[in-house]
Amino acid sequence: MERLYDIAFRTEPQISVPQDPPLFLPVQAEEQADIDISGDAFDFVRSIRVYHIQFSQRENRDGDCNRYDSTRLGSYGVQGDYRWTRSSVADVPPASQLPEPVHCRSISYRSVFVDWRDHEGNYGFEEVRY
């Protein structure tokens, strides 16, 4: 208890200030791997696909089906360069929990779906709704 009292009522705060500023090291700023990953051993990197799914549909009062689909696909190139391209819910793999957009039932769905094949060719995926 005495120690807590001393800490609580100290007149000067005890802080540690480094004498030398931290050393900053330059890092690679290019958007690709810093090693050659073009060989077959790195196919698992190129197999990674990231779907950013934003989809909704509703029937308006006139009976028209209004759809909104801004799905994007992120993927890796030969040397690990990453890029986003336009996609659609029709391209999302069946492993996704995305409801089938049949007829015009009311749907609002947002998620990030990632799938890949590991170095042995096994399929894997993960999806996070938000």
mmCIF file of C-alpha atoms in Angstrom:
data_model
loop_
_atom_site.group_PDB
_atom_site.id
_atom_site.type_symbol
_atom_site.label_atom_id
_atom_site.label_comp_id
_atom_site.label_asym_id
_atom_site.label_seq_id
_atom_site.Cartn_x
_atom_site.Cartn_y
_atom_site.Cartn_z
ATOM 1 C CA MET A 1 0.000 0.000 0.000
ATOM 2 C CA GLU A 2 2.896 2.337 0.825
ATOM 3 C CA ARG A 3 4.358 1.810 -2.660
ATOM 4 C CA LEU A 4 1.019 2.715 -4.306
ATOM 5 C CA TYR A 5 0.821 5.851 -2.152
ATOM 6 C CA ASP A 6 4.347 6.878 -3.253
ATOM 7 C CA ILE A 7 3.477 6.364 -6.914
ATOM 8 C CA ALA A 8 0.171 8.232 -6.682
ATOM 9 C CA PHE A 9 1.590 11.312 -4.946
ATOM 10 C CA ARG A 10 4.960 11.680 -6.638
ATOM 11 C CA THR A 11 5.640 15.301 -7.529
ATOM 12 C CA GLU A 12 7.403 14.636 -10.831
ATOM 13 C CA PRO A 13 6.208 12.045 -13.296
ATOM 14 C CA GLN A 14 8.882 9.471 -14.047
ATOM 15 C CA ILE A 15 9.170 9.041 -17.795
ATOM 16 C CA SER A 16 11.868 7.520 -19.882
ATOM 17 C CA VAL A 17 13.067 9.568 -22.856
ATOM 18 C CA PRO A 18 15.436 7.957 -25.352
ATOM 19 C CA GLN A 19 18.737 9.779 -25.769
ATOM 20 C CA ASP A 20 19.120 9.035 -29.494
ATOM 21 C CA PRO A 21 16.313 9.401 -32.027
ATOM 22 C CA PRO A 22 15.104 6.083 -33.488
ATOM 23 C CA LEU A 23 16.905 4.842 -36.557
ATOM 24 C CA PHE A 24 14.669 4.805 -39.642
ATOM 25 C CA LEU A 25 15.436 2.302 -42.351
ATOM 26 C CA PRO A 26 14.312 2.764 -45.949
ATOM 27 C CA VAL A 27 11.803 0.175 -47.139
ATOM 28 C CA GLN A 28 10.894 -0.925 -50.612
ATOM 29 C CA ALA A 29 8.127 1.285 -51.975
ATOM 30 C CA GLU A 30 7.397 -0.686 -55.122
ATOM 31 C CA GLU A 31 4.149 -2.610 -55.278
ATOM 32 C CA GLN A 32 5.618 -6.032 -55.919
ATOM 33 C CA ALA A 33 7.609 -8.730 -54.185
ATOM 34 C CA ASP A 34 11.277 -8.001 -53.522
ATOM 35 C CA ILE A 35 12.245 -11.485 -54.725
ATOM 36 C CA ASP A 36 11.501 -13.344 -57.929
ATOM 37 C CA ILE A 37 8.228 -15.215 -57.380
ATOM 38 C CA SER A 38 7.475 -15.971 -61.017
ATOM 39 C CA GLY A 39 8.237 -19.708 -60.665
ATOM 40 C CA ASP A 40 5.708 -22.499 -60.226
ATOM 41 C CA ALA A 41 6.608 -22.822 -56.535
ATOM 42 C CA PHE A 42 4.786 -19.509 -55.951
ATOM 43 C CA ASP A 43 1.568 -20.377 -57.787
ATOM 44 C CA PHE A 44 -0.189 -20.369 -54.404
ATOM 45 C CA VAL A 45 0.400 -16.591 -54.188
ATOM 46 C CA ARG A 46 -1.184 -16.015 -57.585
ATOM 47 C CA SER A 47 -4.105 -18.256 -56.608
ATOM 48 C CA ILE A 48 -5.233 -15.826 -53.886
ATOM 49 C CA ARG A 49 -8.392 -13.961 -54.893
ATOM 50 C CA VAL A 50 -10.076 -11.291 -52.791
ATOM 51 C CA TYR A 51 -13.682 -10.434 -53.585
ATOM 52 C CA HIS A 52 -15.030 -7.227 -52.109
ATOM 53 C CA ILE A 53 -18.756 -7.881 -52.447
ATOM 54 C CA GLN A 54 -21.305 -5.071 -52.255
ATOM 55 C CA PHE A 55 -24.622 -6.213 -53.655
ATOM 56 C CA SER A 56 -28.256 -5.332 -53.116
ATOM 57 C CA GLN A 57 -31.506 -5.785 -54.941
ATOM 58 C CA ARG A 58 -35.083 -4.723 -54.261
ATOM 59 C CA GLU A 59 -38.300 -4.600 -56.172
ATOM 60 C CA ASN A 60 -39.668 -1.088 -56.495
ATOM 61 C CA ARG A 61 -43.368 -0.295 -56.294
ATOM 62 C CA ASP A 62 -43.690 -0.481 -60.093
ATOM 63 C CA GLY A 63 -42.501 -4.084 -59.996
ATOM 64 C CA ASP A 64 -39.053 -3.339 -61.463
ATOM 65 C CA CYS A 65 -36.053 -5.043 -59.935
ATOM 66 C CA ASN A 66 -33.365 -2.553 -58.903
ATOM 67 C CA ARG A 67 -29.931 -4.147 -58.539
ATOM 68 C CA TYR A 68 -26.734 -2.619 -57.253
ATOM 69 C CA ASP A 69 -23.517 -4.594 -57.717
ATOM 70 C CA SER A 70 -20.115 -3.032 -57.103
ATOM 71 C CA THR A 71 -18.197 -6.260 -56.559
ATOM 72 C CA ARG A 72 -14.448 -6.002 -57.133
ATOM 73 C CA LEU A 73 -11.826 -8.707 -57.474
ATOM 74 C CA GLY A 74 -8.327 -8.309 -56.070
ATOM 75 C CA SER A 75 -5.589 -10.609 -57.328
ATOM 76 C CA TYR A 76 -1.824 -10.989 -57.517
ATOM 77 C CA GLY A 77 0.237 -10.857 -60.682
ATOM 78 C CA VAL A 78 3.345 -12.782 -61.671
ATOM 79 C CA GLN A 79 5.675 -10.806 -59.393
ATOM 80 C CA GLY A 80 3.258 -10.235 -56.524
ATOM 81 C CA ASP A 81 1.820 -6.989 -57.836
ATOM 82 C CA TYR A 82 -1.725 -6.546 -56.524
ATOM 83 C CA ARG A 83 -4.575 -5.097 -58.523
ATOM 84 C CA TRP A 84 -8.331 -4.564 -58.282
ATOM 85 C CA THR A 85 -10.620 -5.211 -61.245
ATOM 86 C CA ARG A 86 -14.370 -4.927 -61.704
ATOM 87 C CA SER A 87 -16.278 -8.107 -61.113
ATOM 88 C CA SER A 88 -19.844 -9.154 -60.302
ATOM 89 C CA VAL A 89 -21.687 -11.431 -57.925
ATOM 90 C CA ALA A 90 -21.975 -13.918 -60.796
ATOM 91 C CA ASP A 91 -18.186 -14.428 -60.543
ATOM 92 C CA VAL A 92 -18.111 -15.025 -56.782
ATOM 93 C CA PRO A 93 -17.279 -18.683 -56.007
ATOM 94 C CA PRO A 94 -20.099 -20.897 -54.692
ATOM 95 C CA ALA A 95 -18.289 -21.273 -51.344
ATOM 96 C CA SER A 96 -19.419 -17.718 -50.494
ATOM 97 C CA GLN A 97 -22.457 -17.259 -48.267
ATOM 98 C CA LEU A 98 -23.848 -14.790 -50.811
ATOM 99 C CA PRO A 99 -27.554 -15.560 -51.230
ATOM 100 C CA GLU A 100 -28.616 -16.583 -54.721
ATOM 101 C CA PRO A 101 -29.996 -13.396 -56.360
ATOM 102 C CA VAL A 102 -33.004 -15.160 -57.924
ATOM 103 C CA HIS A 103 -36.202 -13.337 -58.843
ATOM 104 C CA CYS A 104 -36.170 -10.029 -57.046
ATOM 105 C CA ARG A 105 -36.336 -10.819 -53.376
ATOM 106 C CA SER A 106 -34.844 -8.179 -51.123
ATOM 107 C CA ILE A 107 -31.106 -8.717 -50.603
ATOM 108 C CA SER A 108 -28.433 -6.524 -49.074
ATOM 109 C CA TYR A 109 -25.043 -8.198 -48.803
ATOM 110 C CA ARG A 110 -21.547 -6.879 -48.041
ATOM 111 C CA SER A 111 -18.511 -9.014 -47.386
ATOM 112 C CA VAL A 112 -14.902 -9.731 -48.138
ATOM 113 C CA PHE A 113 -14.435 -13.231 -49.519
ATOM 114 C CA VAL A 114 -10.916 -14.629 -49.941
ATOM 115 C CA ASP A 115 -10.115 -17.934 -51.576
ATOM 116 C CA TRP A 116 -6.879 -19.680 -52.525
ATOM 117 C CA ARG A 117 -5.173 -22.940 -53.374
ATOM 118 C CA ASP A 118 -2.282 -23.956 -51.143
ATOM 119 C CA HIS A 119 1.054 -25.342 -52.380
ATOM 120 C CA GLU A 120 -0.545 -28.826 -52.644
ATOM 121 C CA GLY A 121 -3.552 -27.540 -54.608
ATOM 122 C CA ASN A 122 -6.046 -27.769 -51.726
ATOM 123 C CA TYR A 123 -8.856 -25.202 -51.857
ATOM 124 C CA GLY A 124 -9.409 -22.854 -48.927
ATOM 125 C CA PHE A 125 -11.554 -19.790 -48.291
ATOM 126 C CA GLU A 126 -12.665 -17.310 -45.656
ATOM 127 C CA GLU A 127 -15.492 -14.778 -45.696
ATOM 128 C CA VAL A 128 -16.232 -11.858 -43.399
ATOM 129 C CA ARG A 129 -19.560 -10.048 -43.600
ATOM 130 C CA TYR A 130 -19.792 -6.463 -42.458
#
